[in-house]
CSV table of C-alpha atoms and ligand atoms in Angstrom, one decimal:
chain,number,residue,atom,x,y,z
H,13,MET,CA,67.8,26.7,-20.0
H,14,ILE,CA,66.5,23.3,-19.5
H,15,LEU,CA,63.0,21.8,-18.3
H,16,GLY,CA,64.2,18.4,-15.9
H,17,ILE,CA,61.8,16.5,-14.3
H,18,GLU,CA,61.7,13.9,-12.3
H,19,THR,CA,59.9,10.7,-11.2
H,20,SER,CA,61.8,7.7,-11.0
H,21,CYS,CA,60.3,6.9,-6.7
H,22,ASP,CA,57.6,8.9,-5.5
H,23,GLU,CA,59.2,12.7,-6.5
H,24,THR,CA,56.6,13.5,-8.9
H,25,ALA,CA,59.4,16.7,-9.8
H,26,ALA,CA,59.8,19.3,-12.7
H,27,ALA,CA,62.9,22.3,-12.8
H,28,VAL,CA,63.7,24.4,-14.8
H,29,VAL,CA,67.6,25.3,-14.6
H,30,THR,CA,70.4,27.4,-16.6
H,31,GLU,CA,72.9,26.5,-18.8
H,32,ASP,CA,75.7,27.6,-15.9
H,33,GLY,CA,73.9,26.2,-13.0
H,34,GLU,CA,71.5,29.2,-11.9
H,35,ILE,CA,68.0,27.6,-10.5
H,36,VAL,CA,65.2,29.0,-11.8
H,37,SER,CA,61.9,26.9,-10.0
H,38,ASN,CA,61.8,23.5,-8.9
H,39,VAL,CA,58.9,21.6,-7.3
H,40,VAL,CA,58.4,18.4,-5.6
H,41,ALA,CA,55.4,16.5,-5.1
H,42,SER,CA,56.1,14.2,-3.1
H,43,GLN,CA,53.9,11.3,-2.4
H,44,ALA,CA,54.8,10.1,0.5
H,45,GLU,CA,51.7,10.3,3.1
H,46,LEU,CA,50.0,8.5,-0.1
H,47,HIS,CA,52.5,5.7,0.6
H,48,ALA,CA,52.4,6.3,3.9
H,49,ARG,CA,49.8,3.8,5.1
H,50,PHE,CA,51.0,0.7,3.1
H,51,GLY,CA,54.9,2.0,5.2
H,52,GLY,CA,57.3,2.2,2.1
H,53,VAL,CA,56.0,3.0,-1.8
H,54,VAL,CA,53.4,0.9,-3.5
H,55,PRO,CA,55.0,1.3,-7.3
H,56,GLU,CA,51.9,1.5,-8.9
H,57,VAL,CA,50.0,3.8,-6.6
H,58,ALA,CA,52.7,6.0,-7.4
H,59,SER,CA,53.1,5.6,-11.3
H,60,ARG,CA,49.5,6.3,-11.3
H,61,ARG,CA,49.9,9.1,-9.0
H,62,HIS,CA,52.7,10.3,-11.0
H,63,LEU,CA,50.1,10.6,-13.8
H,64,GLU,CA,48.0,12.6,-12.3
H,65,LEU,CA,50.8,15.2,-11.0
H,66,ILE,CA,53.1,15.8,-13.4
H,67,ALA,CA,51.7,17.8,-15.9
H,68,PRO,CA,49.8,20.9,-13.1
H,69,VAL,CA,53.9,20.4,-11.9
H,70,VAL,CA,55.8,21.0,-15.2
H,71,ALA,CA,53.4,24.0,-15.7
H,72,GLU,CA,54.0,25.1,-12.4
H,73,ALA,CA,58.0,24.9,-12.8
H,74,LEU,CA,57.5,26.9,-16.6
H,75,ASP,CA,55.5,29.8,-15.8
H,76,GLY,CA,55.8,30.3,-18.6
H,77,HIS,CA,59.9,30.0,-18.5
H,78,GLU,CA,60.9,29.5,-22.4
H,79,VAL,CA,63.5,26.1,-22.0
H,80,ASP,CA,65.7,25.4,-25.0
H,81,THR,CA,66.1,21.5,-23.8
H,82,VAL,CA,64.6,18.6,-21.5
H,83,ALA,CA,65.8,16.6,-19.2
H,84,VAL,CA,64.3,13.0,-17.8
H,85,THR,CA,65.4,10.8,-15.6
H,86,ALA,CA,65.9,7.3,-17.5
H,87,ARG,CA,66.9,5.2,-15.0
H,88,PRO,CA,67.2,3.3,-12.4
H,89,GLY,CA,64.2,3.6,-10.2
H,90,LEU,CA,60.5,1.9,-10.5
H,91,ILE,CA,60.0,1.6,-14.2
H,92,GLY,CA,55.9,2.8,-14.0
H,93,ALA,CA,56.7,5.9,-12.4
H,94,LEU,CA,60.1,6.3,-15.0
H,95,LEU,CA,58.3,5.4,-18.2
H,96,VAL,CA,55.7,8.0,-16.9
H,97,GLY,CA,58.3,10.7,-16.8
H,98,VAL,CA,59.8,9.8,-20.2
H,99,SER,CA,56.9,9.8,-21.6
H,100,ALA,CA,56.5,13.3,-20.9
H,101,ALA,CA,59.0,14.6,-21.1
H,102,LYS,CA,59.1,13.3,-24.8
H,103,ALA,CA,55.7,15.2,-25.7
H,104,LEU,CA,57.2,18.2,-24.2
H,105,ALA,CA,59.9,17.7,-26.1
H,106,TRP,CA,58.8,16.6,-29.7
H,107,SER,CA,56.0,19.5,-29.2
H,108,ARG,CA,57.9,22.0,-29.0
H,109,ARG,CA,60.7,20.2,-31.5
H,110,LEU,CA,63.4,20.3,-28.9
H,111,PRO,CA,66.2,17.8,-27.9
H,112,LEU,CA,66.1,15.6,-25.3
H,113,VAL,CA,68.4,14.3,-22.8
H,114,PRO,CA,67.7,11.1,-20.8
H,115,VAL,CA,69.6,10.4,-17.2
H,116,ASN,CA,70.6,8.8,-14.7
H,117,HIS,CA,69.1,9.4,-11.9
H,118,LEU,CA,72.7,8.6,-10.1
H,119,HIS,CA,74.6,12.0,-12.2
H,120,GLY,CA,71.6,13.5,-11.3
H,121,HIS,CA,72.1,13.6,-7.2
H,122,VAL,CA,76.5,13.8,-8.1
H,123,ALA,CA,75.0,16.6,-10.2
H,124,SER,CA,73.4,18.8,-7.3
H,125,LEU,CA,76.3,19.3,-6.7
H,126,TYR,CA,77.1,21.6,-9.8
H,127,LEU,CA,74.0,24.0,-9.4
H,128,LYS,CA,74.9,27.5,-7.8
H,129,PRO,CA,75.8,28.9,-4.6
H,130,LEU,CA,77.6,25.6,-4.6
H,131,ASP,CA,79.3,24.7,-7.7
H,132,LEU,CA,82.0,22.6,-7.5
H,133,GLN,CA,85.1,21.7,-8.7
H,134,PRO,CA,86.0,17.9,-9.8
H,135,PRO,CA,87.8,16.6,-7.9
H,136,PHE,CA,86.1,14.8,-5.2
H,137,THR,CA,85.2,11.9,-3.5
H,138,CYS,CA,81.8,11.2,-3.5
H,139,LEU,CA,79.7,9.7,-0.9
H,140,LEU,CA,75.9,8.5,-2.7
H,141,ALA,CA,73.8,7.7,0.1
H,142,SER,CA,69.9,7.5,-1.0
H,143,GLY,CA,66.9,5.3,-0.5
H,144,GLY,CA,67.5,3.4,-3.2
H,145,HIS,CA,71.3,3.4,-3.3
H,146,THR,CA,74.5,3.3,-1.3
H,147,MET,CA,78.0,4.0,-2.9
H,148,LEU,CA,81.3,5.7,-2.9
H,149,LEU,CA,82.5,7.7,-6.2
H,150,ASP,CA,85.3,8.7,-7.7
H,151,VAL,CA,85.0,12.0,-9.5
H,152,GLN,CA,87.2,13.3,-11.9
H,153,ASP,CA,84.9,15.8,-13.8
H,154,ARG,CA,80.9,16.8,-14.1
H,155,GLY,CA,80.0,14.0,-17.5
H,156,GLY,CA,80.6,11.2,-14.6
H,157,TYR,CA,82.0,9.1,-12.5
H,158,ARG,CA,84.2,6.0,-11.6
H,159,VAL,CA,82.6,3.6,-8.6
H,160,LEU,CA,84.4,2.4,-6.3
H,161,GLY,CA,82.6,1.2,-3.4
H,162,THR,CA,78.9,-0.3,-3.0
H,163,THR,CA,76.5,-2.1,-0.9
H,164,LEU,CA,76.0,-5.2,-0.2
H,165,ASP,CA,72.8,-5.4,1.0
H,166,ASP,CA,70.1,-3.3,1.6
H,167,ALA,CA,71.3,0.4,1.1
H,168,ALA,CA,71.3,3.0,3.3
H,169,GLY,CA,68.5,5.3,3.6
H,170,GLU,CA,66.9,1.9,3.6
H,171,ALA,CA,68.2,1.3,6.8
H,172,PHE,CA,66.4,4.0,8.3
H,173,ASP,CA,63.0,3.7,7.1
H,174,LYS,CA,63.5,-0.5,8.3
H,175,GLY,CA,64.4,1.1,12.0
H,176,ALA,CA,62.0,3.8,11.7
H,177,ARG,CA,59.4,1.1,10.6
H,178,LEU,CA,60.4,-1.4,13.5
H,179,LEU,CA,60.2,1.8,15.9
H,180,GLY,CA,57.1,2.1,15.2
H,181,LEU,CA,57.6,5.8,13.5
H,182,GLY,CA,56.1,7.0,10.2
H,183,TYR,CA,57.5,7.1,6.6
H,184,PRO,CA,59.4,8.3,5.4
H,185,GLY,CA,61.7,6.8,8.5
H,186,GLY,CA,65.1,9.1,8.3
H,187,LYS,CA,63.9,12.0,9.0
H,188,GLU,CA,62.4,10.9,11.8
H,189,ILE,CA,64.8,8.9,13.3
H,190,ASP,CA,67.0,12.4,12.6
H,191,ALA,CA,64.6,13.8,14.9
H,192,LEU,CA,63.9,11.4,17.3
H,193,ALA,CA,67.4,10.2,17.7
H,194,LYS,CA,68.5,14.3,19.3
H,195,GLN,CA,66.6,13.6,22.4
H,196,GLY,CA,68.2,10.3,22.5
H,197,ASP,CA,71.7,8.6,24.3
H,198,PRO,CA,73.6,7.5,20.9
H,199,GLU,CA,76.0,5.3,23.1
H,200,ALA,CA,72.9,3.1,24.9
H,201,TYR,CA,72.9,0.6,22.3
H,202,ASP,CA,76.2,-1.0,20.8
H,203,PHE,CA,74.6,-1.7,17.2
H,204,PRO,CA,77.5,-3.5,14.9
H,205,VAL,CA,77.5,-2.7,11.6
H,206,ALA,CA,79.2,-5.4,9.6
H,207,ARG,CA,83.2,-4.6,8.6
H,208,VAL,CA,83.1,-5.5,5.0
H,209,PRO,CA,86.7,-5.4,2.8
H,210,GLY,CA,87.5,-2.9,0.7
H,211,LEU,CA,85.2,-0.2,0.1
H,212,ASP,CA,81.8,-1.9,0.0
H,213,PHE,CA,79.0,-1.2,2.7
H,214,SER,CA,76.2,-3.9,4.7
H,215,PHE,CA,73.6,-2.5,6.5
H,216,SER,CA,71.4,-6.0,6.7
H,217,GLY,CA,73.0,-6.4,9.5
H,218,VAL,CA,72.4,-3.3,12.0
H,219,LYS,CA,69.3,-3.4,11.3
H,220,THR,CA,68.8,-7.1,12.6
H,221,ALA,CA,70.2,-5.8,15.5
H,222,LEU,CA,68.1,-3.0,16.1
H,223,LEU,CA,64.8,-6.2,15.7
H,224,TYR,CA,66.3,-7.9,18.3
H,225,ALA,CA,66.4,-4.9,20.5
H,226,VAL,CA,63.1,-3.9,20.0
H,227,ARG,CA,61.7,-7.6,20.9
H,228,ASP,CA,64.0,-8.3,23.4
H,229,LEU,CA,62.6,-4.7,24.8
H,230,GLY,CA,58.6,-5.9,24.2
H,231,ASP,CA,56.7,-3.2,25.5
H,232,GLN,CA,59.2,-0.8,27.1
H,233,VAL,CA,60.3,0.2,23.6
H,234,LYS,CA,58.3,3.2,23.4
H,235,ALA,CA,59.7,4.4,26.2
H,236,ARG,CA,63.5,3.6,24.7
H,237,ARG,CA,62.6,4.6,21.5
H,238,ALA,CA,64.9,8.3,21.4
H,239,ASP,CA,68.1,6.2,23.0
H,240,LEU,CA,67.2,2.8,20.3
H,241,ALA,CA,67.4,5.9,17.6
H,242,ALA,CA,70.1,7.4,18.3
H,243,SER,CA,72.1,4.5,18.6
H,244,TYR,CA,71.0,2.8,15.2
H,245,GLN,CA,71.8,6.3,14.0
H,246,ARG,CA,75.1,6.4,15.7
H,247,ALA,CA,75.3,2.6,14.7
H,248,ILE,CA,74.5,3.8,10.3
H,249,VAL,CA,76.4,7.6,10.2
H,250,GLN,CA,80.2,5.7,11.3
H,251,ALA,CA,80.3,3.0,9.3
H,252,LEU,CA,78.9,5.5,6.3
H,253,VAL,CA,81.7,8.3,7.2
H,254,ARG,CA,85.1,5.2,8.1
H,255,LYS,CA,84.1,4.5,4.3
H,256,THR,CA,83.9,7.8,2.8
H,257,GLU,CA,87.2,9.0,4.9
H,258,GLU,CA,89.4,5.7,3.6
H,259,ALA,CA,87.6,6.0,0.6
H,260,ALA,CA,89.1,9.6,-0.5
H,261,ARG,CA,92.8,8.3,1.7
H,262,GLN,CA,92.9,6.1,-1.5
H,263,THR,CA,92.3,7.9,-4.0
H,264,GLY,CA,94.2,11.0,-2.7
H,265,ALA,CA,91.4,13.7,-2.7
H,266,LYS,CA,91.3,17.0,-1.2
H,267,GLN,CA,87.5,17.2,-1.3
H,268,VAL,CA,84.9,14.6,0.0
H,269,ALA,CA,81.2,15.2,-0.9
H,270,VAL,CA,78.1,13.4,-0.1
H,271,VAL,CA,74.9,13.3,-1.6
H,272,GLY,CA,71.8,11.7,-2.1
H,273,GLY,CA,68.4,11.9,0.8
H,274,VAL,CA,70.7,10.4,3.2
H,275,ALA,CA,72.8,13.8,3.4
H,276,ALA,CA,70.6,14.9,4.7
H,277,ASN,CA,71.6,14.0,7.5
H,278,SER,CA,72.3,16.1,10.5
H,279,GLU,CA,74.6,13.7,12.4
H,280,LEU,CA,75.9,13.1,9.5
H,281,ARG,CA,76.7,16.0,8.7
H,282,ALA,CA,78.0,17.3,12.0
H,283,VAL,CA,80.5,14.3,11.9
H,284,LEU,CA,81.6,15.1,8.2
H,285,PRO,CA,81.8,19.5,8.4
H,286,ALA,CA,84.3,20.1,6.0
H,287,ALA,CA,82.5,17.6,3.1
H,288,LYS,CA,80.4,19.1,0.5
H,289,ALA,CA,76.9,18.8,0.6
H,290,PRO,CA,73.6,20.2,-1.3
H,291,PRO,CA,71.6,22.4,0.5
H,292,LEU,CA,68.6,19.4,2.6
H,293,ALA,CA,66.5,20.1,-0.4
H,294,LEU,CA,68.4,19.3,-3.0
H,295,CYS,CA,69.5,16.0,-0.8
H,296,THR,CA,66.6,14.2,-1.9
H,297,ASP,CA,65.2,13.8,-5.0
H,298,ASN,CA,64.2,16.7,-7.1
H,299,ALA,CA,64.7,17.8,-10.3
H,300,ALA,CA,66.8,20.5,-10.2
H,301,MET,CA,70.2,18.1,-9.9
H,302,ILE,CA,68.0,16.2,-12.8
H,303,ALA,CA,68.0,19.5,-14.9
H,304,SER,CA,72.7,20.1,-13.9
H,305,ALA,CA,73.2,17.1,-14.8
H,306,ALA,CA,72.1,16.7,-18.2
H,307,ARG,CA,74.1,20.1,-19.1
H,308,TYR,CA,77.4,17.5,-19.3
H,309,VAL,CA,75.1,14.5,-21.2
H,310,GLU,CA,74.8,14.9,-24.8
H,311,ALA,CA,70.7,15.6,-26.1
H,312,VAL,CA,69.1,13.5,-28.9
H,313,PRO,CA,68.2,15.1,-31.5
H,314,PRO,CA,64.6,15.0,-32.4
H,315,PRO,CA,62.8,12.7,-33.5
H,316,ARG,CA,66.1,10.3,-31.9
H,317,TYR,CA,64.9,10.5,-29.1
H,318,LEU,CA,61.0,8.8,-29.5
H,319,ALA,CA,62.6,5.4,-29.5
H,320,LEU,CA,64.0,6.4,-25.9
H,321,ASP,CA,63.7,3.8,-22.9
H,322,ALA,CA,63.0,3.5,-19.2
H,323,TYR,CA,65.2,1.5,-17.5
H,324,ALA,CA,65.0,-0.1,-14.1
H,325,SER,CA,68.4,-0.7,-13.5
H,326,ALA,CA,71.6,1.3,-13.1
H,327,LEU,CA,73.1,0.2,-15.9
V,406,KG4,O1,67.5,10.7,-2.1
V,406,KG4,P1,66.1,10.3,-2.2
V,406,KG4,O2,64.9,11.3,-1.8
V,406,KG4,O3,65.7,9.1,-2.9
V,406,KG4,C1,66.0,7.6,-3.6
V,406,KG4,O4,66.8,7.9,-4.5
V,406,KG4,O5,66.4,6.7,-3.0
V,406,KG4,O6,66.5,9.6,-0.7
V,406,KG4,C2,65.5,8.9,0.5
V,406,KG4,C3,66.4,8.4,1.1
V,406,KG4,C4,64.8,7.9,2.4
V,406,KG4,O7,65.6,6.3,2.7
V,406,KG4,C5,65.1,8.6,3.0
V,406,KG4,O8,64.7,8.2,4.1
V,406,KG4,C6,66.3,8.7,3.6
V,406,KG4,O9,66.4,9.3,2.0
V,406,KG4,N1,66.1,10.5,4.4
V,406,KG4,C7,66.9,10.3,5.3
V,406,KG4,C8,67.2,12.0,5.3
V,406,KG4,N2,66.2,12.3,5.0
V,406,KG4,C9,66.2,11.5,4.1
V,406,KG4,N3,67.9,9.5,5.9
V,406,KG4,C10,68.9,9.5,7.0
V,406,KG4,N4,68.4,11.4,7.9
V,406,KG4,C11,68.2,12.8,7.3
V,406,KG4,N5,67.5,13.6,7.9
V,407,ZN,ZN1,68.0,9.6,-5.6
């Protein structure tokens, strides 16, 4: 049994997962409401809230279960937020003399596919699209991946969040745009996404296109909001799908998977019906995926992990 802990951004999460990928518990305390009035995550506010939530969230996930290993997101993320999780994980592991596994959050997103019942077996080509990252990965085994392409500027989730802000919608914006887009015409506006060479992405241009459309509409924006949301979502999804299909062609992969918060998007899932995707609750940040990834990473024995650090960067 593995206790997973995740505090890299604005979700305080803990989960218990078995060695063969069965989820025993999966607790996520979202801070979204706390950050909503700022229109985005305020790092210092997030750290302080993690500190308040970590003990009750872990207690709820453990709920009397005995665990053999503790896993924690050690990178990448907000450094203050990560440190709360890493410190808590060290204390929990050391008090029980358990091994500790430092997990890369991006590996965690991929490992959401290894949880039961999906239990996806590599090889596959994976689109990882979240608030902080947009990458295409070649996954040959469960221990890691090779990066085929990445965003040159904004992440796809970030484009959704910034777009939602321009439209006066709430935070986080992906889910709100997704819902509103269902009532709009995706052909109403032509929002071009920059065509960058290879398997990389760029989303800053489409965001600027939306900004100009909103500016030109003035006080008409509210009336056209659903059309704007639908057209904007269409542009982002098309760019993601085009590159994902190109990556699968290049690698010759027979399976395609999508992970990360943006993989919860209903249009993306509809356009890629054959793609493997985790259930919605495992797309956005959670600790079950962190415990899942830990099964394929070498554990650090006590007391060596007491010197373990957190890092803001992915590598
Ligand atoms: O994976 P995640 O929870 O956190 C990071 O690691 O960044 O991803 C959060 C991102 C946010 O940008 C959010 O707007 C986006 O995922 N998101 C969505 C949807 N649900 C969440 N984007 C599009 N459609 C959705 N339904
Ligand atoms: Zn994430």
